Amino acid sequence: MAQIIDGRALAKKTNDETKQMVTELHSLGIKPCLAVILVGDDQASARYVRNKHKKAEQLGIESIVNHLPAETTQTELLKVVNQYNEDPTVDGILVQSPLPKHIDEQLITRTIKPEKDVDGFHPVNVGNLFLNEPKHYPVACTPKGVMAMFEEYQIDLTGKKAVVIGRSSIVGRPMAALLINANATVTVLNHYSEDSKSFIKQADIVIAATGKLHMVSGDDLKVGATVIDVGQNLNEAGKLVGDVDYDSAEKVAGYITPVPGGVGPMTIAILMRQTVELATWSAKDDH
């Protein structure tokens, strides 16, 4: 049976460390601030934003939530983003996805100043990640959380065969870059990949991020593989499950993340940590 990677416990540890960092910054007169912009009435997005706001307040991070109506124009949204760009009290800016169809999401992402891009999606930050620049820059929160899991459980990536299933700009691509930077041998599978199962069977590390229910089963895995399940799907019974068939995979894997309670809690914990890091880096740049 696999060892379970406990995302909730690690998120709590991360949040405790972040809270201590915030306390130290407060003593220096620095108040980390996260501005979140929500456009429209998507219920899932509203729930995510509430959770982020609540967690920020618990950790002593100032949280601004700007809820704009669905009919907000692209020009109006850009104006709000630029206001936060120029506001020295705001350290991190997050525009909750998805946006209404009449708004160019990539343009909004590119408009956020790279040094305030708490999601790590700005092309400059993505470029820094892929070039493995040694300087400070934000990184997409879910992949960064996965790397924290590897570190916490002392899973060495050097020379290991890693397979990332899914190539989204939110998870798959930055995840692959982080693994390459950690000296793993990385294969990224997508919808068009041929003989995907053979790649998965050889992998020491499998990261599933497709949003497809039970895409990976225990039969697909190499014995002792580390399995990270980023997927969030509802099964027939309306229960939250991942991309991996947990019951069969758990019998084969060496390490495995559950859904819920795995990657999810770490994503918000890393978002909070990164907000504080942005405040810290900004303060150092100012002095």
Coordinates of N, CA and C in Angstrom, one line a residue, residues 4-241:
I4 N 0.5 7.8 1.9 CA -0.4 8.9 1.4 C 0.4 10.2 1.7
I5 N 0.4 11.0 0.6 CA 0.9 12.4 0.8 C -0.2 13.3 1.3
D6 N -0.1 13.7 2.5 CA -1.2 14.4 3.2 C -1.1 15.9 2.9
G7 N -1.9 16.3 1.9 CA -1.9 17.8 1.5 C -2.4 18.7 2.5
R8 N -3.4 18.2 3.3 CA -4.0 19.1 4.3 C -2.9 19.4 5.4
A9 N -2.2 18.3 5.9 CA -1.2 18.5 6.9 C -0.1 19.4 6.4
L10 N 0.4 19.2 5.2 CA 1.4 20.0 4.7 C 1.0 21.5 4.5
A11 N -0.3 21.7 4.0 CA -0.8 23.0 3.9 C -0.9 23.7 5.2
K12 N -1.2 23.0 6.3 CA -1.3 23.6 7.6 C 0.1 24.0 8.0
K13 N 1.1 23.2 7.8 CA 2.5 23.5 8.1 C 3.0 24.7 7.3
T14 N 2.6 24.8 6.1 CA 3.0 25.9 5.2 C 2.3 27.2 5.7
N15 N 1.0 27.1 6.0 CA 0.3 28.2 6.5 C 0.9 28.8 7.8
D16 N 1.3 27.9 8.7 CA 1.9 28.3 10.0 C 3.2 29.0 9.7
E17 N 4.0 28.6 8.8 CA 5.2 29.2 8.4 C 4.9 30.6 7.8
T18 N 3.9 30.6 6.9 CA 3.5 31.9 6.3 C 3.0 32.9 7.3
K19 N 2.2 32.5 8.3 CA 1.7 33.4 9.3 C 2.9 34.0 10.1
Q20 N 3.9 33.1 10.4 CA 5.1 33.6 11.1 C 5.8 34.7 10.3
M21 N 5.9 34.4 8.9 CA 6.6 35.4 8.0 C 5.8 36.7 8.1
V22 N 4.4 36.7 8.1 CA 3.6 37.8 8.1 C 3.8 38.6 9.4
T23 N 3.9 37.9 10.5 CA 4.1 38.6 11.8 C 5.4 39.3 11.8
E24 N 6.5 38.7 11.2 CA 7.8 39.4 11.1 C 7.7 40.6 10.2
L25 N 7.0 40.5 9.1 CA 6.8 41.7 8.2 C 6.1 42.8 8.9
H26 N 5.0 42.4 9.6 CA 4.2 43.4 10.3 C 5.1 44.2 11.3
S27 N 6.1 43.5 11.9 CA 6.9 44.2 12.9 C 7.9 45.2 12.2
L28 N 8.0 45.0 10.9 CA 8.8 46.0 10.1 C 8.0 47.0 9.4
G29 N 6.7 47.0 9.7 CA 5.8 48.0 9.1 C 5.3 47.6 7.7
I30 N 5.5 46.3 7.3 CA 5.1 45.8 6.0 C 3.9 45.0 6.1
K31 N 2.8 45.3 5.3 CA 1.6 44.6 5.4 C 1.3 44.0 4.0
P32 N 1.5 42.6 3.9 CA 1.3 42.0 2.6 C -0.2 42.1 2.2
C33 N -0.4 42.4 0.9 CA -1.8 42.6 0.5 C -2.0 41.9 -0.9
L34 N -3.1 41.2 -0.9 CA -3.6 40.4 -2.1 C -4.9 41.0 -2.6
A35 N -4.9 41.4 -3.9 CA -6.1 41.9 -4.5 C -6.6 40.9 -5.5
V36 N -7.9 40.5 -5.3 CA -8.5 39.5 -6.2 C -9.7 40.1 -6.9
I37 N -9.7 39.9 -8.2 CA -10.8 40.5 -9.0 C -11.6 39.3 -9.5
L38 N -12.9 39.4 -9.2 CA -13.9 38.4 -9.7 C -14.9 39.1 -10.6
V39 N -15.0 38.6 -11.8 CA -15.9 39.1 -12.8 C -17.1 38.1 -13.1
G40 N -18.3 38.6 -12.8 CA -19.4 37.7 -13.1 C -19.9 36.9 -11.9
D41 N -20.7 35.9 -12.1 CA -21.4 35.2 -11.1 C -21.2 33.7 -11.1
D42 N -20.1 33.3 -11.6 CA -19.7 31.8 -11.6 C -19.6 31.3 -10.1
Q43 N -20.4 30.4 -9.8 CA -20.5 29.9 -8.4 C -19.2 29.3 -7.9
A44 N -18.6 28.5 -8.7 CA -17.4 27.8 -8.3 C -16.3 28.9 -8.1
S45 N -16.2 29.9 -9.0 CA -15.2 31.0 -8.8 C -15.5 31.8 -7.6
A46 N -16.7 32.1 -7.3 CA -17.1 32.8 -6.1 C -16.7 32.1 -4.8
R47 N -16.9 30.7 -4.9 CA -16.5 29.9 -3.7 C -15.0 29.9 -3.5
Y48 N -14.2 29.8 -4.7 CA -12.7 29.9 -4.6 C -12.3 31.2 -4.0
V49 N -12.9 32.3 -4.4 CA -12.5 33.6 -4.0 C -12.8 33.8 -2.5
R50 N -14.0 33.3 -2.1 CA -14.3 33.3 -0.6 C -13.3 32.6 0.2
N51 N -12.9 31.4 -0.3 CA -11.9 30.6 0.5 C -10.5 31.3 0.6
K52 N -10.1 32.0 -0.5 CA -8.9 32.7 -0.6 C -8.9 33.9 0.4
H53 N -10.0 34.6 0.4 CA -10.2 35.8 1.3 C -10.2 35.3 2.7
K54 N -10.8 34.3 3.0 CA -10.9 33.8 4.4 C -9.5 33.4 4.9
K55 N -8.8 32.6 4.0 CA -7.4 32.1 4.4 C -6.5 33.3 4.6
A56 N -6.6 34.3 3.7 CA -5.7 35.5 3.8 C -5.9 36.2 5.1
E57 N -7.2 36.4 5.5 CA -7.5 37.1 6.8 C -6.9 36.3 8.0
Q58 N -7.1 34.9 7.9 CA -6.5 34.1 9.0 C -5.0 34.2 9.2
L59 N -4.3 34.5 8.1 CA -2.9 34.5 8.1 C -2.3 36.0 8.3
G60 N -3.3 36.9 8.4 CA -2.8 38.3 8.6 C -2.5 39.0 7.3
I61 N -2.9 38.5 6.2 CA -2.7 39.1 4.9 C -3.9 40.0 4.6
E62 N -3.6 41.2 4.2 CA -4.7 42.1 3.8 C -5.3 41.6 2.5
S63 N -6.6 41.4 2.5 CA -7.3 40.9 1.3 C -8.3 41.8 0.7
I64 N -8.2 42.2 -0.5 CA -9.1 43.0 -1.3 C -9.9 42.1 -2.3
V65 N -11.2 42.1 -2.2 CA -12.0 41.3 -3.2 C -12.8 42.4 -4.0
N66 N -12.6 42.4 -5.2 CA -13.3 43.4 -6.1 C -14.2 42.6 -7.0
H67 N -15.5 42.5 -6.7 CA -16.4 41.7 -7.5 C -17.1 42.6 -8.5
L68 N -16.8 42.4 -9.8 CA -17.4 43.2 -10.9 C -18.5 42.4 -11.6
P69 N -19.5 43.2 -12.1 CA -20.6 42.5 -12.8 C -20.1 41.8 -14.1
A70 N -20.9 40.8 -14.5 CA -20.5 40.0 -15.7 C -20.4 40.9 -17.0
E71 N -21.1 42.0 -17.0 CA -21.1 42.8 -18.2 C -20.0 43.8 -18.2
T72 N -19.1 43.8 -17.2 CA -17.9 44.6 -17.2 C -17.1 44.5 -18.5
T73 N -16.8 45.6 -19.1 CA -16.0 45.5 -20.4 C -14.6 45.2 -20.2
Q74 N -13.9 44.8 -21.2 CA -12.5 44.6 -21.1 C -11.7 45.8 -20.7
T75 N -12.1 46.9 -21.3 CA -11.4 48.2 -21.0 C -11.6 48.6 -19.5
E76 N -12.8 48.3 -19.0 CA -13.1 48.6 -17.5 C -12.2 47.7 -16.7
L77 N -12.1 46.4 -17.0 CA -11.3 45.5 -16.3 C -9.8 45.9 -16.3
L78 N -9.3 46.2 -17.5 CA -7.9 46.6 -17.6 C -7.6 47.9 -16.7
K79 N -8.6 48.8 -16.6 CA -8.4 50.0 -15.8 C -8.3 49.6 -14.3
V80 N -9.1 48.6 -13.8 CA -9.0 48.1 -12.5 C -7.6 47.5 -12.2
V81 N -7.2 46.6 -13.2 CA -5.9 45.9 -13.0 C -4.8 47.0 -12.9
N82 N -4.9 48.0 -13.8 CA -3.8 49.0 -13.8 C -3.8 49.8 -12.5
Q83 N -5.0 50.0 -11.9 CA -5.1 50.7 -10.6 C -4.3 50.0 -9.6
Y84 N -4.4 48.6 -9.5 CA -3.7 47.8 -8.6 C -2.2 47.7 -8.9
N85 N -1.9 47.7 -10.2 CA -0.5 47.7 -10.7 C 0.2 48.9 -10.1
E86 N -0.5 50.1 -10.0 CA 0.2 51.3 -9.6 C 0.0 51.6 -8.1
D87 N -0.7 50.7 -7.4 CA -1.0 50.9 -6.0 C 0.2 50.3 -5.2
P88 N 1.0 51.1 -4.5 CA 2.2 50.5 -3.8 C 1.8 49.6 -2.6
T89 N 0.6 49.7 -2.2 CA 0.1 48.9 -1.0 C -0.3 47.5 -1.4
V90 N -0.5 47.3 -2.7 CA -0.9 45.9 -3.2 C 0.3 45.2 -3.7
D91 N 0.5 44.0 -3.2 CA 1.7 43.1 -3.5 C 1.4 42.1 -4.6
G92 N 0.2 41.5 -4.5 CA -0.2 40.5 -5.4 C -1.6 40.8 -6.1
I93 N -1.7 40.5 -7.4 CA -3.0 40.7 -8.1 C -3.4 39.4 -8.7
L94 N -4.6 39.0 -8.5 CA -5.1 37.7 -9.1 C -6.5 38.1 -9.7
V95 N -6.6 37.7 -11.0 CA -7.9 37.8 -11.7 C -8.5 36.4 -11.8
Q96 N -9.6 36.2 -11.1 CA -10.1 34.8 -11.1 C -10.6 34.3 -12.4
S97 N -10.1 33.2 -12.8 CA -10.5 32.5 -14.0 C -11.7 31.5 -13.8
P98 N -12.6 31.3 -14.7 CA -12.7 31.9 -16.1 C -13.3 33.2 -16.1
L99 N -13.0 34.0 -17.1 CA -13.6 35.3 -17.3 C -14.7 35.2 -18.3
P100 N -15.6 36.1 -18.4 CA -16.7 36.1 -19.4 C -16.0 36.1 -20.8
K101 N -16.8 35.5 -21.7 CA -16.2 35.2 -23.1 C -15.8 36.5 -23.8
H102 N -16.4 37.7 -23.5 CA -16.0 38.9 -24.3 C -14.7 39.5 -23.8
I103 N -14.1 38.9 -22.8 CA -12.8 39.4 -22.3 C -11.6 38.5 -22.7
D104 N -10.6 39.1 -23.2 CA -9.4 38.3 -23.6 C -8.5 38.0 -22.3
E105 N -8.6 36.8 -21.9 CA -8.0 36.4 -20.6 C -6.4 36.6 -20.7
Q106 N -5.9 36.2 -21.8 CA -4.4 36.4 -22.0 C -3.9 37.8 -21.9
L107 N -4.7 38.7 -22.5 CA -4.4 40.1 -22.4 C -4.4 40.6 -20.9
I108 N -5.4 40.2 -20.2 CA -5.5 40.6 -18.8 C -4.3 40.0 -18.0
T109 N -3.9 38.8 -18.3 CA -2.7 38.2 -17.6 C -1.5 39.0 -17.9
R110 N -1.3 39.4 -19.2 CA -0.1 40.1 -19.6 C -0.1 41.5 -19.1
T111 N -1.3 42.1 -18.7 CA -1.3 43.4 -18.2 C -0.9 43.5 -16.7
I112 N -1.1 42.4 -15.9 CA -0.6 42.4 -14.5 C 0.9 42.6 -14.5
K113 N 1.4 43.4 -13.7 CA 2.9 43.6 -13.6 C 3.5 42.3 -13.2
P114 N 4.6 41.8 -13.8 CA 5.2 40.5 -13.5 C 5.5 40.4 -12.0
E115 N 5.9 41.5 -11.4 CA 6.3 41.4 -9.9 C 5.1 41.4 -9.0
K116 N 3.8 41.5 -9.6 CA 2.6 41.4 -8.8 C 1.8 40.2 -9.2
D117 N 2.3 39.4 -10.1 CA 1.6 38.3 -10.7 C 1.6 37.1 -9.8
V118 N 0.8 37.1 -8.8 CA 0.8 36.1 -7.8 C 0.5 34.7 -8.3
D119 N -0.2 34.6 -9.4 CA -0.5 33.3 -10.0 C 0.7 32.7 -10.8
G120 N 1.7 33.6 -11.2 CA 2.8 33.1 -11.9 C 2.5 32.8 -13.4
F121 N 1.5 33.5 -14.0 CA 1.1 33.2 -15.4 C 1.6 34.2 -16.4
H122 N 2.2 35.3 -15.9 CA 2.7 36.3 -16.9 C 3.8 35.7 -17.7
P123 N 3.9 36.0 -19.0 CA 4.9 35.5 -19.9 C 6.3 35.7 -19.4
V124 N 6.6 36.8 -18.7 CA 7.9 37.1 -18.2 C 8.3 36.0 -17.1
N125 N 7.3 35.8 -16.2 CA 7.5 34.8 -15.1 C 7.6 33.4 -15.7
V126 N 6.8 33.1 -16.7 CA 6.9 31.7 -17.3 C 8.2 31.6 -18.0
G127 N 8.7 32.6 -18.6 CA 10.0 32.6 -19.2 C 11.1 32.4 -18.2
N128 N 11.1 33.1 -17.1 CA 12.1 32.9 -16.0 C 12.1 31.5 -15.5
L129 N 10.9 30.9 -15.4 CA 10.8 29.5 -15.0 C 11.4 28.5 -15.9
F130 N 11.1 28.7 -17.2 CA 11.6 27.8 -18.2 C 13.1 27.9 -18.4
L131 N 13.6 29.1 -18.2 CA 15.1 29.4 -18.3 C 15.8 29.0 -17.0
N132 N 15.0 28.7 -15.9 CA 15.5 28.3 -14.6 C 16.4 29.5 -14.1
E133 N 15.9 30.7 -14.2 CA 16.6 31.9 -13.7 C 16.8 31.8 -12.2
P134 N 17.9 32.2 -11.7 CA 18.2 32.1 -10.2 C 17.5 33.2 -9.4
K135 N 17.0 34.2 -10.1 CA 16.4 35.3 -9.3 C 15.0 35.0 -8.8
H136 N 14.4 35.8 -8.0 CA 13.1 35.6 -7.4 C 12.0 35.9 -8.5
Y137 N 11.0 35.1 -8.6 CA 9.8 35.3 -9.4 C 8.7 34.4 -9.0
P138 N 7.5 34.8 -9.2 CA 6.4 33.9 -8.9 C 6.2 32.7 -9.9
V139 N 5.7 31.6 -9.4 CA 5.5 30.4 -10.2 C 4.1 29.9 -10.0
A140 N 3.5 29.3 -11.0 CA 2.1 28.8 -10.9 C 2.0 28.0 -9.6
C141 N 0.9 28.3 -8.8 CA 0.8 27.8 -7.4 C 0.6 26.3 -7.3
T142 N -0.2 25.7 -8.2 CA -0.4 24.2 -8.1 C 0.9 23.5 -8.3
P143 N 1.6 23.7 -9.4 CA 2.9 23.0 -9.5 C 3.9 23.3 -8.4
K144 N 3.9 24.5 -8.0 CA 4.8 24.9 -6.9 C 4.5 24.1 -5.6
G145 N 3.2 23.9 -5.4 CA 2.7 23.1 -4.3 C 3.1 21.6 -4.4
V146 N 3.1 21.1 -5.6 CA 3.5 19.7 -5.8 C 5.0 19.6 -5.5
M147 N 5.8 20.6 -5.9 CA 7.2 20.5 -5.6 C 7.5 20.6 -4.1
A148 N 6.6 21.3 -3.4 CA 6.7 21.3 -1.9 C 6.4 20.0 -1.3
M149 N 5.5 19.2 -1.9 CA 5.2 17.9 -1.5 C 6.4 16.9 -1.7
F150 N 7.1 17.0 -2.8 CA 8.3 16.2 -3.1 C 9.3 16.5 -2.0
E151 N 9.5 17.8 -1.7 CA 10.5 18.2 -0.7 C 10.1 17.7 0.6
E152 N 8.9 17.8 1.0 CA 8.4 17.4 2.4 C 8.6 15.9 2.6
Y153 N 8.3 15.1 1.5 CA 8.4 13.7 1.6 C 9.7 13.1 1.1
Q154 N 10.7 14.0 0.9 CA 12.0 13.6 0.5 C 12.0 12.7 -0.7
I155 N 11.2 13.0 -1.7 CA 11.2 12.3 -2.9 C 12.2 12.9 -3.9
D156 N 13.3 12.2 -4.1 CA 14.4 12.7 -5.0 C 14.0 12.6 -6.5
L157 N 14.1 13.7 -7.2 CA 13.7 13.7 -8.6 C 14.8 13.6 -9.6
T158 N 16.0 13.7 -9.1 CA 17.2 13.6 -9.9 C 17.3 12.3 -10.7
G159 N 17.3 12.5 -12.1 CA 17.4 11.3 -12.9 C 16.2 10.5 -13.1
K160 N 15.1 10.8 -12.3 CA 13.9 10.0 -12.4 C 13.1 10.3 -13.6
K161 N 12.4 9.3 -14.1 CA 11.5 9.4 -15.2 C 10.1 10.0 -14.7
A162 N 9.8 11.1 -15.2 CA 8.5 11.8 -14.8 C 7.6 12.0 -16.0
V163 N 6.3 11.6 -15.8 CA 5.3 11.8 -16.8 C 4.3 12.8 -16.3
V164 N 4.1 13.8 -17.1 CA 3.0 14.8 -16.8 C 1.9 14.6 -17.8
I165 N 0.7 14.3 -17.4 CA -0.4 14.0 -18.3 C -1.2 15.3 -18.3
G166 N -1.2 16.0 -19.4 CA -1.9 17.3 -19.5 C -0.8 18.4 -19.8
R167 N -1.2 19.3 -20.6 CA -0.2 20.4 -21.0 C -0.7 21.8 -20.8
S168 N -1.6 22.0 -19.9 CA -2.2 23.3 -19.7 C -1.2 24.3 -19.2
S169 N -1.4 25.6 -19.4 CA -0.5 26.6 -18.9 C -0.6 26.8 -17.4
I170 N -1.7 26.3 -16.8 CA -1.9 26.4 -15.4 C -1.1 25.4 -14.6
V171 N -1.1 24.1 -15.1 CA -0.5 23.0 -14.4 C 0.6 22.3 -15.2
G172 N 0.2 21.7 -16.4 CA 1.1 20.8 -17.1 C 2.4 21.4 -17.5
R173 N 2.4 22.6 -18.2 CA 3.6 23.2 -18.7 C 4.5 23.7 -17.6
P174 N 4.0 24.4 -16.6 CA 4.9 24.9 -15.5 C 5.4 23.7 -14.7
M175 N 4.6 22.6 -14.5 CA 5.0 21.4 -13.8 C 6.2 20.8 -14.5
A176 N 6.1 20.6 -15.8 CA 7.2 20.0 -16.6 C 8.5 20.8 -16.4
A177 N 8.4 22.2 -16.5 CA 9.5 23.0 -16.3 C 10.2 22.8 -14.9
L178 N 9.4 22.8 -13.9 CA 9.9 22.6 -12.5 C 10.6 21.3 -12.4
L179 N 10.0 20.2 -13.0 CA 10.6 18.9 -13.0 C 12.0 18.9 -13.7
I180 N 12.0 19.5 -14.9 CA 13.2 19.6 -15.6 C 14.3 20.3 -14.8
N181 N 13.9 21.4 -14.2 CA 14.8 22.2 -13.3 C 15.3 21.4 -12.1
A182 N 14.5 20.4 -11.7 CA 14.9 19.5 -10.6 C 15.7 18.2 -11.1
N183 N 16.1 18.3 -12.4 CA 16.9 17.2 -13.0 C 16.2 15.9 -13.3
A184 N 14.9 16.0 -13.4 CA 14.1 14.8 -13.8 C 14.1 14.7 -15.4
T185 N 13.9 13.5 -15.9 CA 13.7 13.3 -17.3 C 12.2 13.3 -17.6
V186 N 11.7 14.3 -18.3 CA 10.3 14.6 -18.3 C 9.6 14.3 -19.7
T187 N 8.5 13.6 -19.6 CA 7.6 13.4 -20.8 C 6.3 14.1 -20.5
V188 N 5.8 14.9 -21.4 CA 4.5 15.5 -21.3 C 3.5 14.8 -22.3
L189 N 2.5 14.2 -21.8 CA 1.5 13.5 -22.6 C 0.3 14.4 -22.9
N190 N -0.3 14.4 -24.1 CA -1.5 15.1 -24.4 C -2.5 14.2 -25.1
H191 N -3.6 14.8 -25.5 CA -4.7 14.1 -26.2 C -4.2 13.3 -27.4
Y192 N -3.2 13.8 -28.1 CA -2.7 13.2 -29.3 C -1.6 12.2 -29.1
S193 N -1.1 12.1 -27.9 CA 0.1 11.2 -27.6 C -0.3 9.8 -28.0
E194 N 0.6 9.1 -28.7 CA 0.5 7.7 -29.0 C 1.1 6.8 -28.0
D195 N 0.5 5.7 -27.7 CA 1.0 4.7 -26.7 C 1.3 5.4 -25.3
S196 N 0.4 6.2 -24.9 CA 0.5 6.9 -23.6 C 0.8 5.9 -22.4
K197 N 0.1 4.8 -22.5 CA 0.2 3.8 -21.4 C 1.6 3.3 -21.2
S198 N 2.4 3.2 -22.3 CA 3.8 2.7 -22.1 C 4.7 3.7 -21.4
F199 N 4.4 5.0 -21.7 CA 5.2 6.0 -21.0 C 4.9 6.0 -19.5
I200 N 3.6 5.9 -19.2 CA 3.1 5.9 -17.8 C 3.7 4.7 -17.0
K201 N 3.7 3.6 -17.7 CA 4.2 2.3 -17.1 C 5.7 2.4 -16.7
Q202 N 6.4 3.2 -17.4 CA 7.9 3.3 -17.1 C 8.2 4.4 -16.1
A203 N 7.2 5.2 -15.8 CA 7.5 6.4 -15.0 C 7.7 6.2 -13.5
D204 N 8.7 6.9 -13.0 CA 8.9 6.9 -11.5 C 7.9 7.9 -10.8
I205 N 7.6 8.9 -11.6 CA 6.7 10.0 -11.1 C 5.6 10.2 -12.1
V206 N 4.3 10.1 -11.7 CA 3.2 10.3 -12.6 C 2.4 11.5 -12.0
I207 N 2.2 12.5 -12.8 CA 1.4 13.7 -12.4 C 0.2 13.8 -13.4
A208 N -1.0 13.6 -12.9 CA -2.2 13.6 -13.7 C -2.9 14.9 -13.6
A209 N -3.1 15.6 -14.7 CA -3.7 16.9 -14.6 C -4.6 17.1 -15.9
T210 N -5.6 16.3 -16.1 CA -6.4 16.3 -17.3 C -7.8 16.7 -17.1
G211 N -8.3 16.5 -15.8 CA -9.8 16.7 -15.6 C -10.6 15.5 -16.2
K212 N -10.0 14.4 -16.3 CA -10.7 13.2 -16.9 C -10.8 12.1 -15.8
L213 N -12.0 11.8 -15.4 CA -12.2 10.8 -14.3 C -11.5 9.5 -14.6
H214 N -10.8 9.0 -13.6 CA -10.1 7.7 -13.6 C -9.3 7.4 -14.9
M215 N -8.6 8.4 -15.3 CA -7.8 8.2 -16.5 C -6.6 7.3 -16.3
V216 N -6.1 7.2 -15.1 CA -5.0 6.3 -14.7 C -5.5 5.3 -13.6
S217 N -5.2 4.1 -13.9 CA -5.5 3.0 -12.9 C -4.2 2.4 -12.4
G218 N -4.4 1.5 -11.4 CA -3.2 0.8 -10.8 C -2.5 0.0 -11.9
D219 N -3.2 -0.6 -12.8 CA -2.6 -1.4 -13.9 C -1.7 -0.6 -14.8
D220 N -1.9 0.7 -14.8 CA -1.1 1.5 -15.7 C 0.3 1.9 -15.1
L221 N 0.4 1.6 -13.8 CA 1.6 2.2 -13.0 C 2.7 1.2 -12.9
K222 N 3.9 1.8 -12.8 CA 5.1 1.0 -12.4 C 5.0 0.8 -10.8
V223 N 5.4 -0.3 -10.4 CA 5.3 -0.6 -8.9 C 6.3 0.4 -8.2
G224 N 5.7 1.1 -7.2 CA 6.5 2.0 -6.4 C 6.5 3.4 -6.9
A225 N 5.8 3.7 -8.0 CA 5.7 5.0 -8.6 C 5.1 6.0 -7.6
T226 N 5.5 7.3 -7.7 CA 4.9 8.4 -7.0 C 3.8 9.0 -7.9
V227 N 2.6 9.0 -7.3 CA 1.4 9.4 -8.1 C 0.8 10.7 -7.5
I228 N 0.8 11.8 -8.3 CA 0.3 13.1 -7.9 C -1.0 13.3 -8.7
D229 N -2.1 13.4 -8.1 CA -3.4 13.6 -8.8 C -3.9 15.0 -8.6
V230 N -3.8 15.8 -9.7 CA -4.2 17.2 -9.7 C -5.7 17.3 -10.1
G231 N -6.3 16.2 -10.7 CA -7.6 16.3 -11.2 C -8.7 16.5 -10.1
Q232 N -9.7 17.2 -10.5 CA -10.9 17.4 -9.6 C -12.1 17.1 -10.5
N233 N -12.8 16.0 -10.3 CA -14.0 15.6 -11.0 C -15.0 15.1 -10.1
L234 N -16.3 15.2 -10.5 CA -17.4 14.6 -9.8 C -17.7 13.2 -10.4
N235 N -17.8 12.2 -9.6 CA -18.2 10.9 -10.1 C -19.7 10.8 -10.2
E236 N -20.2 9.6 -10.5 CA -21.6 9.3 -10.7 C -22.4 9.7 -9.5
A237 N -21.8 9.5 -8.3 CA -22.5 9.7 -7.0 C -22.4 11.2 -6.6
G238 N -21.7 12.0 -7.4 CA -21.5 13.4 -7.1 C -20.4 13.7 -6.1
K239 N -19.5 12.7 -5.9 CA -18.4 12.8 -5.0 C -17.2 13.3 -5.7
L240 N -16.4 14.1 -5.1 CA -15.2 14.7 -5.6 C -14.1 13.6 -5.7
V241 N -13.6 13.4 -6.9 CA -12.5 12.4 -7.1 C -11.5 13.0 -8.1

